[in-house]
Coordinates of C-alpha atoms in Angstrom, one line a residue:
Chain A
X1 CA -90.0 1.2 -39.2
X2 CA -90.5 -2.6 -38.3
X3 CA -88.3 -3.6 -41.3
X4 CA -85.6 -1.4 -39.9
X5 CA -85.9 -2.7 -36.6
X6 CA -85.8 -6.3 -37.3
X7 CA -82.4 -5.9 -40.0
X8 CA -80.9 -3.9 -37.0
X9 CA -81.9 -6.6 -34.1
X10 CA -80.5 -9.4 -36.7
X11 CA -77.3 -7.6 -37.4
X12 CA -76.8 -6.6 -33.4
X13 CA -77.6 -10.4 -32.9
X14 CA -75.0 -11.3 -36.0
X15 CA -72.6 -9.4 -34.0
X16 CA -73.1 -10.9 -30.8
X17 CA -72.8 -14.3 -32.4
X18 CA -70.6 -14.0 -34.8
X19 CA -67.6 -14.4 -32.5
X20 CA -68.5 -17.8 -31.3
X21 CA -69.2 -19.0 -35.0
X22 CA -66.2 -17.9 -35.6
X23 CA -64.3 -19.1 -32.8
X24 CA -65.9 -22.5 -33.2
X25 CA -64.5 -22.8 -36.8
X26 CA -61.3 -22.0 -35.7
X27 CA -61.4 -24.4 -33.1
X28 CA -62.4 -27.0 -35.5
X29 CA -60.3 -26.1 -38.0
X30 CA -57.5 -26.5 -35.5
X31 CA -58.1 -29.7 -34.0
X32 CA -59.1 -30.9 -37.4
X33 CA -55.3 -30.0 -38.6
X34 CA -54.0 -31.5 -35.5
X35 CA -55.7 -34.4 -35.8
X36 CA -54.7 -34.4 -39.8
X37 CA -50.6 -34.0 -38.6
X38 CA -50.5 -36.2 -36.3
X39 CA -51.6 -39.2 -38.2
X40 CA -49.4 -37.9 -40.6
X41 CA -46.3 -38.0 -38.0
X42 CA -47.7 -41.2 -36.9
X43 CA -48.0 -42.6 -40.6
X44 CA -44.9 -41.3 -41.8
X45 CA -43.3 -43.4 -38.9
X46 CA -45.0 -46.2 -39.5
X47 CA -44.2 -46.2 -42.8
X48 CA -40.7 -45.6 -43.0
X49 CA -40.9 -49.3 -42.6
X50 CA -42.4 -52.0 -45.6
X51 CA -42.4 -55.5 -45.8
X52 CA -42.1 -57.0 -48.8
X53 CA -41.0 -60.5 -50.4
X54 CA -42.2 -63.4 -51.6
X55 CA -43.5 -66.8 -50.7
X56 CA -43.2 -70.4 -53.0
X57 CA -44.6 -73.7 -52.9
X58 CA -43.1 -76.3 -55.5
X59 CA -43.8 -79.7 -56.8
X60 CA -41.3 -82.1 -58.9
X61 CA -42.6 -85.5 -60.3
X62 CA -40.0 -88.0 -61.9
X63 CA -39.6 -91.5 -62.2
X64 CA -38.3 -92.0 -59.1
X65 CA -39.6 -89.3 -57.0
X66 CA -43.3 -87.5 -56.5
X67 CA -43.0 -84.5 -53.8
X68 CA -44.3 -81.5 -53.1
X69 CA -41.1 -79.8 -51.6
X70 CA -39.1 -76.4 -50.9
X71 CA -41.8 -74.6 -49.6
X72 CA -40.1 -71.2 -48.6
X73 CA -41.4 -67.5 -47.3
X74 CA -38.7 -65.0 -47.9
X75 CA -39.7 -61.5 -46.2
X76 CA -37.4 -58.7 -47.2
X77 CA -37.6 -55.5 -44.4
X78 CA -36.9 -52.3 -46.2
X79 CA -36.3 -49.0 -43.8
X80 CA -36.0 -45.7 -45.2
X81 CA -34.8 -44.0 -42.2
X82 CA -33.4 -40.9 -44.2
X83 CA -34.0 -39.5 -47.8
X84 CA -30.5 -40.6 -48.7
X85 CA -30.6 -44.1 -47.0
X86 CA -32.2 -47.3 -46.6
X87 CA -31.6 -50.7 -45.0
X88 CA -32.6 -54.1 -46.4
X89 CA -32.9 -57.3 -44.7
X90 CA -33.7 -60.8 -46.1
X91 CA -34.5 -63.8 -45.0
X92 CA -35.0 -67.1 -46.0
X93 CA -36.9 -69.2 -44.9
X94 CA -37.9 -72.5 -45.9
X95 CA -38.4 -75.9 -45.2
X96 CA -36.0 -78.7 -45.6
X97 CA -36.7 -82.1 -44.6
X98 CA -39.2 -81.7 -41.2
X99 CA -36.9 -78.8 -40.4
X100 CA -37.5 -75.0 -40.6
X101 CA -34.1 -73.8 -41.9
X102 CA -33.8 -69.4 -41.8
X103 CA -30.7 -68.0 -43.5
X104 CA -29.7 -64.7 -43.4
X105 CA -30.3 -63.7 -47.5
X106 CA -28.8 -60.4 -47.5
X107 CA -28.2 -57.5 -45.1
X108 CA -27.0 -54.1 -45.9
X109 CA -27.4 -50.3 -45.4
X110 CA -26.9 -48.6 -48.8
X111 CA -25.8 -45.0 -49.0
X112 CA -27.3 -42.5 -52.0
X113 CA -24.2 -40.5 -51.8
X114 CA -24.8 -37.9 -55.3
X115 CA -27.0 -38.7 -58.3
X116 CA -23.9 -41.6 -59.9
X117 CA -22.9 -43.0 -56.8
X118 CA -24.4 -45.5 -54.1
X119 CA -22.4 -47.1 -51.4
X120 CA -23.5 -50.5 -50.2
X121 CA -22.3 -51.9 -46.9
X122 CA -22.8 -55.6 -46.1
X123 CA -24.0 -58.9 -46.5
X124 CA -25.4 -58.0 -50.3
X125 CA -25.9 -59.7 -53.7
X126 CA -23.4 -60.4 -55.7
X127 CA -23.1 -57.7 -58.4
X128 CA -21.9 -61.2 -60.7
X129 CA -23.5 -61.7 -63.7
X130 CA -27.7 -60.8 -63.4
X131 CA -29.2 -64.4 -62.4
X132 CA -28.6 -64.2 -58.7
X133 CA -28.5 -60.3 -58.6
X134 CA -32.0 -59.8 -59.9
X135 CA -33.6 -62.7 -61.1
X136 CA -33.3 -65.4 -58.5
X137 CA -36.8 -64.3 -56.8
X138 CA -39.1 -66.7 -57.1
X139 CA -41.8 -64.3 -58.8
X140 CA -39.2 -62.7 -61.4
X141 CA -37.7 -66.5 -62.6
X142 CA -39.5 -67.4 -65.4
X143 CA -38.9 -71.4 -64.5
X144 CA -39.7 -73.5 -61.5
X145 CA -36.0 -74.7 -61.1
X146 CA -32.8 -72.5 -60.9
X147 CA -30.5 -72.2 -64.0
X148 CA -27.5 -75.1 -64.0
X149 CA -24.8 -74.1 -61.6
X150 CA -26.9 -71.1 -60.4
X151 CA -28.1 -72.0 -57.4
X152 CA -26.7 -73.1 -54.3
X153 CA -26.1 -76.8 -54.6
X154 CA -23.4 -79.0 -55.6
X155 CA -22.7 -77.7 -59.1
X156 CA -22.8 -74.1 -58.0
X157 CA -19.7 -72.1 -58.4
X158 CA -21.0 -68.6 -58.8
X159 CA -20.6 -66.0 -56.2
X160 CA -24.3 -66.2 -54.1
X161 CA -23.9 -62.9 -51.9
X162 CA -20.8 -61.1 -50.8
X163 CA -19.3 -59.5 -47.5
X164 CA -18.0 -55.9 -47.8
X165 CA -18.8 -52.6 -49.4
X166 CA -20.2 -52.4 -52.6
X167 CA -20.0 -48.9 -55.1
X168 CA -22.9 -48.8 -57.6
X169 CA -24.8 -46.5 -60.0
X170 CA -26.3 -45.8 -63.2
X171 CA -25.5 -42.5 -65.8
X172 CA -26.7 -42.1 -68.9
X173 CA -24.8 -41.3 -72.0
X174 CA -26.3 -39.6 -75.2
X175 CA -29.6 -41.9 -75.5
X176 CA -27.6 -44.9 -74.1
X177 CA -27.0 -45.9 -70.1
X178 CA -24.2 -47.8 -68.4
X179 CA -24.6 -48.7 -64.9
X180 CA -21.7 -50.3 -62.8
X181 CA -21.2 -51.8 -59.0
X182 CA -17.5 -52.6 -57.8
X183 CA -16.9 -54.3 -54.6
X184 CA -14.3 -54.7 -52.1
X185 CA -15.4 -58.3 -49.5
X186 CA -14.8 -61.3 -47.8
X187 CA -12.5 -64.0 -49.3
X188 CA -14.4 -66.7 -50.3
X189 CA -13.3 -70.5 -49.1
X190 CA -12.1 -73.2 -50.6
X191 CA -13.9 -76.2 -50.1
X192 CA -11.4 -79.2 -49.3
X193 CA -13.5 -81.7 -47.8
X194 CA -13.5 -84.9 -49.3
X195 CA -17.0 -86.0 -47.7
X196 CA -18.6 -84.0 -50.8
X197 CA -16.1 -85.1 -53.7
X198 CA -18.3 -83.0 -56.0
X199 CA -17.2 -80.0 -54.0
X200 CA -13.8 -80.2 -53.5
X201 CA -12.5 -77.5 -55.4
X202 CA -15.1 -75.3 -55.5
X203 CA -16.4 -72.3 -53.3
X204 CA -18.3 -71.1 -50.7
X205 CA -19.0 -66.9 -50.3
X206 CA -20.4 -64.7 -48.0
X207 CA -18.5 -65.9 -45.1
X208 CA -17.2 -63.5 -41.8
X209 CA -14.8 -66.2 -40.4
X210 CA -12.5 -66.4 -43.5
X211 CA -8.6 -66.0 -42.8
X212 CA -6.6 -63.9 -45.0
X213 CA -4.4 -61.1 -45.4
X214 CA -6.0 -59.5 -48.5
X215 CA -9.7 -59.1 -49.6
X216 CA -11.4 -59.7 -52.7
X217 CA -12.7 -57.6 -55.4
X218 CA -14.5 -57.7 -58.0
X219 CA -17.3 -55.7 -60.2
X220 CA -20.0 -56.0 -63.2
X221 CA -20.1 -53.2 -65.8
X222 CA -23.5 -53.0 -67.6
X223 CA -24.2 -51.2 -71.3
X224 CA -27.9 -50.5 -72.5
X225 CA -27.3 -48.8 -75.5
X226 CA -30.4 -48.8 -76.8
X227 CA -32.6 -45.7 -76.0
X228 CA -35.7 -47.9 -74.6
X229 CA -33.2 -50.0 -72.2
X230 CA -34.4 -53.0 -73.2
X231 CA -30.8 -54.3 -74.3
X232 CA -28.5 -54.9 -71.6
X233 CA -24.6 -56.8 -71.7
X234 CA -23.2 -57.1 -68.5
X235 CA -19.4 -58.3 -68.4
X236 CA -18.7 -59.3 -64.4
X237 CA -15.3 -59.9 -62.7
X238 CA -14.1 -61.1 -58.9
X239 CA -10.9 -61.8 -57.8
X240 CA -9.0 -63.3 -54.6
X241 CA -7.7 -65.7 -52.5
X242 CA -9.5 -68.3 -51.8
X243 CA -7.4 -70.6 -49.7
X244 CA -7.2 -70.7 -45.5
X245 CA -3.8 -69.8 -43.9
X246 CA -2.7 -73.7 -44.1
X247 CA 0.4 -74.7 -45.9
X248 CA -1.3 -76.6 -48.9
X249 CA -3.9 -74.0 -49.3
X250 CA -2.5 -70.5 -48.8
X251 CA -1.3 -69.4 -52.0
X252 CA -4.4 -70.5 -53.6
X253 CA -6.4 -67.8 -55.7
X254 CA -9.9 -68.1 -57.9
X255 CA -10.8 -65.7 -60.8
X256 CA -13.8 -65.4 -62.1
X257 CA -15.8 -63.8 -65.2
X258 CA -19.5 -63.6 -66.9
X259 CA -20.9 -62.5 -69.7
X260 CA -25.0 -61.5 -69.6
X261 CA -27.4 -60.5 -71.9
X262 CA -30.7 -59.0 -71.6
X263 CA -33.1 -58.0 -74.1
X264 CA -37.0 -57.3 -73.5
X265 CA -39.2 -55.6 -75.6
X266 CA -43.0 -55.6 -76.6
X267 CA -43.1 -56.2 -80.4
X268 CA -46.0 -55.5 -83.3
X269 CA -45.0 -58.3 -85.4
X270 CA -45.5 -61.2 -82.7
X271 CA -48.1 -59.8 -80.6
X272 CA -46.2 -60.1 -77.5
X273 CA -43.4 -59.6 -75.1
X274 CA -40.2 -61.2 -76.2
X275 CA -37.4 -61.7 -73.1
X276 CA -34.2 -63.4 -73.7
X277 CA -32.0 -63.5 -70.8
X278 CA -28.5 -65.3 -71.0
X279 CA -25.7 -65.7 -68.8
X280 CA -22.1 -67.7 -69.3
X281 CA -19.7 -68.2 -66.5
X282 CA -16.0 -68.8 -66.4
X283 CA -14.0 -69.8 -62.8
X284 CA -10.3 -70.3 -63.3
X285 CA -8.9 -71.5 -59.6
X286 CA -5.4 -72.5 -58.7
X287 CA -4.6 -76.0 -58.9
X288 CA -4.5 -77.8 -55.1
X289 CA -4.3 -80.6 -53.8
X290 CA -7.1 -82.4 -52.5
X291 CA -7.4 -85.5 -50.4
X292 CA -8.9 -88.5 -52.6
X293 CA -12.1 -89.4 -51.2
X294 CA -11.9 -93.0 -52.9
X295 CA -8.8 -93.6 -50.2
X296 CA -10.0 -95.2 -47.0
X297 CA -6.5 -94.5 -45.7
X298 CA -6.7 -91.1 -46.4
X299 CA -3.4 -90.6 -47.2
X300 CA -3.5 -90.4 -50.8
X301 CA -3.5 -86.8 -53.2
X302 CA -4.9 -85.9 -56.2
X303 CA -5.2 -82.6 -58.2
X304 CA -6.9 -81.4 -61.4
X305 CA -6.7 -78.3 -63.6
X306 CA -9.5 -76.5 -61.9
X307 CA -11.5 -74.6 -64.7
X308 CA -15.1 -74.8 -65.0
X309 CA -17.5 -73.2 -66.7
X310 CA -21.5 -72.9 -67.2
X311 CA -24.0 -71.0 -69.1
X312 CA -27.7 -70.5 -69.7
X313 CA -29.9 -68.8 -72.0
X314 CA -33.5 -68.4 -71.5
X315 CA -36.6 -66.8 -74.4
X316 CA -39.8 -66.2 -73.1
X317 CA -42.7 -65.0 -75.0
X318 CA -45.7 -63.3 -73.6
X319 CA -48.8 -62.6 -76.0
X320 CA -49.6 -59.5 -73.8
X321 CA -50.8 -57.9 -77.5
X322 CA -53.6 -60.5 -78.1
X323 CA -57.5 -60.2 -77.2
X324 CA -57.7 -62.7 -75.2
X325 CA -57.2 -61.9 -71.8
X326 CA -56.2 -65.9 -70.8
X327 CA -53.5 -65.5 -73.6
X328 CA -52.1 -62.2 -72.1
X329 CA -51.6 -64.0 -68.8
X330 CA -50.0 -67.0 -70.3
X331 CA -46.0 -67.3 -71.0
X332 CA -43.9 -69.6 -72.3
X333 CA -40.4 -70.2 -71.2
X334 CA -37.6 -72.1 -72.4
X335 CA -34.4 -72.7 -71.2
X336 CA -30.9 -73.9 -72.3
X337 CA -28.2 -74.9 -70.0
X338 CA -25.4 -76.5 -69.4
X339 CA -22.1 -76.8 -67.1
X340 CA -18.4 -78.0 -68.1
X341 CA -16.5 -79.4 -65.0
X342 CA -12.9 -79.6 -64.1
X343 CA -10.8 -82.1 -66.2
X344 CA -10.1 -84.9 -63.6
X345 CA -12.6 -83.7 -60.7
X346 CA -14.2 -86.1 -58.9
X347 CA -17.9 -87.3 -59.1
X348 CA -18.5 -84.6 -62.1
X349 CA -19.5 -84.7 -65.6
X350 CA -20.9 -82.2 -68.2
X351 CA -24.6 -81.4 -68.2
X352 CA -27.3 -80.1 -70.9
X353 CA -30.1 -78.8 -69.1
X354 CA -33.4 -78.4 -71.3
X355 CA -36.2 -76.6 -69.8
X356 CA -39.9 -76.3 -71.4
X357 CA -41.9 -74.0 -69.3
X358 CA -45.8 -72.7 -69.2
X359 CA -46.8 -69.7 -66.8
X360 CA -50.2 -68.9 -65.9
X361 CA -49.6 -65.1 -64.7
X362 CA -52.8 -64.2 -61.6
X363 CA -51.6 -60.7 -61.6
X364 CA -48.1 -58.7 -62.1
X365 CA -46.6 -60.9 -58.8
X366 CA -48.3 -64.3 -59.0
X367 CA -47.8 -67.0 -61.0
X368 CA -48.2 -70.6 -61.4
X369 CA -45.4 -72.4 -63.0
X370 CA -45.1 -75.6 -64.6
X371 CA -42.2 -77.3 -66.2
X372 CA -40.5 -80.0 -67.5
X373 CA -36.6 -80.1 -67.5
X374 CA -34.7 -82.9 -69.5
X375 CA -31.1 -83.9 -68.4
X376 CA -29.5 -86.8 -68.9
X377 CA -31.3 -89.8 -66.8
X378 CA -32.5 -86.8 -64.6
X379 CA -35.8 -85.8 -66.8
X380 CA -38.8 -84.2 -64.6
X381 CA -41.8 -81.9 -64.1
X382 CA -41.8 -78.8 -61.9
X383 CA -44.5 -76.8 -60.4
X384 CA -44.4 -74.3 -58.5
X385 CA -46.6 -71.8 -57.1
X386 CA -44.9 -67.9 -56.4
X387 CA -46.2 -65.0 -55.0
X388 CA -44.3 -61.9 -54.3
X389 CA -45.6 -59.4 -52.1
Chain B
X1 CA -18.5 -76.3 -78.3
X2 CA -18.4 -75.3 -82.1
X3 CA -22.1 -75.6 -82.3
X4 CA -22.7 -73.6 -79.1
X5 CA -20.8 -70.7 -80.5
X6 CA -22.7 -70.9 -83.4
X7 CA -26.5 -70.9 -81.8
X8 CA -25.5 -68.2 -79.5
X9 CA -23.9 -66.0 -82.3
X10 CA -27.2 -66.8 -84.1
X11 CA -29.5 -66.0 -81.2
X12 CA -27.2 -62.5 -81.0
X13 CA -28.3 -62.1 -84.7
X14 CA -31.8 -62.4 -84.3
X15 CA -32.1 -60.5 -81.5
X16 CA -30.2 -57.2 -82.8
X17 CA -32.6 -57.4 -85.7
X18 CA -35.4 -57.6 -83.5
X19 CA -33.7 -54.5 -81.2
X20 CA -33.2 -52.3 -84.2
X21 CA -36.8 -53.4 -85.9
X22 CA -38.2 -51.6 -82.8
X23 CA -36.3 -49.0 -81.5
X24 CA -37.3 -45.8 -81.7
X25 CA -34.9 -42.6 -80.9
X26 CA -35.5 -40.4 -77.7
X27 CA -33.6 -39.4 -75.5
X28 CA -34.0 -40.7 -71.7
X29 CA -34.2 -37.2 -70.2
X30 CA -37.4 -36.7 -72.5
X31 CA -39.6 -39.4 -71.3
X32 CA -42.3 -39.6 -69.3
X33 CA -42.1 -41.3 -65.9
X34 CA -44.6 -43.8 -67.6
X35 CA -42.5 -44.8 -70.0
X36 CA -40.1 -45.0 -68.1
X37 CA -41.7 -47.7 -65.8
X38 CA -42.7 -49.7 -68.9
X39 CA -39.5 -49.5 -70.1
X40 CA -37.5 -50.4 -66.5
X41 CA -39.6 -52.3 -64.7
X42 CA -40.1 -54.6 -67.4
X43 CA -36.1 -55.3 -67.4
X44 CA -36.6 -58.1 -64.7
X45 CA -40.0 -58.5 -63.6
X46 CA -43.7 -57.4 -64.9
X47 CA -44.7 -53.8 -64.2
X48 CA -46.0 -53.4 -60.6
X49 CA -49.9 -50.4 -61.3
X50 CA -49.7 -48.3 -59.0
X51 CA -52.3 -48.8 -57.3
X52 CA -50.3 -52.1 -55.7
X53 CA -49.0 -49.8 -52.9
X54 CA -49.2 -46.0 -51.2
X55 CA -47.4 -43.2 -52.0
X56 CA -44.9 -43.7 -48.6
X57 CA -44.4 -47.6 -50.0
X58 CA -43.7 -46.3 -53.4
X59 CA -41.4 -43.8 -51.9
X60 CA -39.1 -46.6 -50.1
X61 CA -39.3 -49.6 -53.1
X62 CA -38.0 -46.4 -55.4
X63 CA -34.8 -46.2 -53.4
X64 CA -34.6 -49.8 -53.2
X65 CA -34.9 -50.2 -57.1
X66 CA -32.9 -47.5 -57.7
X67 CA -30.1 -49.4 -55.9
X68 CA -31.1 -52.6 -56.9
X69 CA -31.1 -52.2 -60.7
X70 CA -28.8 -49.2 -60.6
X71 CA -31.4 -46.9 -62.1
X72 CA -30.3 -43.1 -62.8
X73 CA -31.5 -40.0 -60.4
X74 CA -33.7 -39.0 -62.9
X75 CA -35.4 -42.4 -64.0
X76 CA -35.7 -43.0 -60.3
X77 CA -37.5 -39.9 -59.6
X78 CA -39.9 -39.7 -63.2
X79 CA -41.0 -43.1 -62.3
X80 CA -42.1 -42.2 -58.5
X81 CA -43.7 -39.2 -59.5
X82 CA -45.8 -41.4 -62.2
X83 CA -46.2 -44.4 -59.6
X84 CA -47.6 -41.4 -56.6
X85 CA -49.4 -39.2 -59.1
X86 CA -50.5 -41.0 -62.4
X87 CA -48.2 -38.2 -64.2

């Protein structure tokens, strides 16, 4: 009888209880999900947001000159703020002389229209060859220095970043890809000024405040046919006037072409990662004249045929294979360049660039570089520290 | 200008034989997303673990190098689905 009565007093007891047990699970399970979805809602909009970039500190010793110099942090914003958009922003920052200079890198909105097709909209890359496209980061150059005629200085003739919209994607065919990115932008400007005599004749890009009737366009075309994609030729094209609305200049035009290469592939035989990246450049512009800069008077002409070229090619080899683990993170890197000037330009002659490179990798997005490029009576040693983030 | 034409047709040379020495046949829609970061990634920089960012990060630097290196839809996606999930 006792038995009975203490199982019947537990389950009327159970019964009595059970609701509150049960009612305090489902009151924690419910602020627990709460809780759980709104961090969710507040991390997903945090996080539609990332900062990336990178950050470099460099060194050059010569005869003439010991400085530790370009120090630069270069954030990029990316915002996802839909499944079929996002927003990047860069900016560049770096020192130059005891001044902070910040330039505006790139800024554009791209839009993932079907699974072929994005539409850029702009200030973005130039699709032009693959150098200032993809490689130009600081932690993805294999050298300290930028390849001759590259970059942004004197020599440079390459479009840098363009103005407009941009149509880009990627398909494959059979077991081989093609990608392609055509652009419609800004004119770029001739420059005229005879304070630079270097740069007379050549261009600048990217700019809002250029004057024409027509825009520019222009496009790269890339083939991988092999299945692994580790082959790449890209053949790149722009297109345009390039004068302002003044008398001399206004009829003046630029064309311009490149040829690139890629190839990157882990291989048995040499126990490493073989990458061999090459680029050759071609700008055909009008003839013009141009105000001599060695006339005081400034009254005096001159004009030349105004066809340049450059190049570069670039192997680096990896032993990512080998046992040792300082071997895997080591790379060397060297580089062949060179630029042809204008016939009859001012203050420019042709260059061979030689670049011998050693890269100590810290992990995938840090590296220390050093260097030493040979050019004629311009021979030097590079370092540079880069980390991407 | 000779001699230029003749390194770079040599350099071409040596690296087809090196292309075709290790190629191996499959088609893109049959990888894995691994592969497919090892093979991509690789293209212009070294391959990023995933363990270097979240699953939201991953999701937003996909779009970007989708865009940036004009990867296809379905390289894009394999190789997010590796990066979030290990698969």
């Amino acid at each position: 009888m006792k038995p009975k009565l203490i199982i019947i007093l537990f389950a009327i007891g159970g019964l009595i209880n059970s609701p509150q047990i049960y009612a305090q699970q489902y009151n924690q399970e419910l602020i627990d999900s709460l809780i759980k979805n709104s961090t969710q809602t507040q991390v997903a909009k945090a996080s539609k947001f990332l900062i990336s970039g990178f950050t470099t500190f460099n060194g050059k010793f010569s005869n003439n000159q010991s400085t530790f110099s370009d120090v630069g942090f270069t954030p990029i914003l990316l915002w996802k703020p839909h499944e079929k958009i996002l927003v990047e922003v860069e900016m560049e920052t770096a020192i130059m002389g005891n001044a902070t200079n910040i330039e505006l890198g790139y800024a554009d909105a791209s839009f993932f229209v079907n699974k072929y097709l994005t539409i850029r909209a702009g200030k973005f890359l130039a699709p032009f060859g693959i150098f200032q496209d993809r490689l130009h980061p600081s932690w993805i150059n294999k050298l300290p220095t930028v390849p001759l005629a590259n970059g942004e200085d004197e020599l440079a003739f390459g479009p840098v970043s363009e103005i407009g919209f941009d149509f880009r994607g990627g398909a494959q065919i059979g077991a081989s890809k093609i990608n392609y990115s055509f652009f419609v932008s800004n004119n770029a400007a001739l420059i005229t000024d005879p304070a630079i005599p270097s740069k007379q004749g050549t261009l600048s890009y990217g700019n809002v405040d250029v004057q024409s009737k027509k825009l520019s366009y222009g496009g790269r075309v890339g083939l991988l046919p092999i299945e692994n994609s580790s082959l790449e030729i890209g053949f790149s094209y722009r297109y345009g006037n390039v004068g302002d609305t003044s008398y001399n200049y206004k009829s003046v035009k630029a064309a311009m072409y490149a040829v690139d290469f890629s190839y990157i592939n882990p291989i048995d035989i040499i126990k490493g990662t073989l990458d061999i990246k090459a680029q050759w450049n071609k700008a055909n512009i009008d003839n013009a004249s141009y105000l001599d800069p060695g006339d005081p008077t400034g009254s005096t002409w001159y004009t030349f045929d105004n066809k340049r070229t450059s190049f570069f090619s670039q192997a680096a080899y990896r032993p990512t294979m080998s046992q040792s683990k300082f071997l895997k993170k080591t790379e060397l890197v060297f580089r062949y360049a060179g630029f042809n000037p204008p016939t009859g330009a001012k203050d420019l002659q042709e260059i061979r660039q030689y670049t011998y490179g050693i890269n100590y990798w810290f992990n995938w997005r840090t590296a220390f570089k050093a260097a030493y490029q040979s050019e004629k009576n311009n021979n030097a040693i590079f370092i540079q520290i880069a980390v991407g983030f | 200008m000779k001699r230029n034409i003749l390194i770079i047709v040599f350099a071409i040379i040596i690296t087809m034989g090196l292309v075709f020495a290790s190629c191996v046949s499959s088609k893109v829609t049959d990888k894995s997303g691994s592969q497919l970061w090892a093979q991509n990634c690789m293209r212009c920089h070294n391959s990023p673990p995933s363990s270097a960012f979240t699953n939201t990060q991953w999701n937003i630097i996909s779009s970007h190098m989708r865009q940036r290196a004009m990867l296809t839809e379905t390289e894009s996606k394999k190789i997010l689905e590796f990066l979030q999930t290990g698969d």
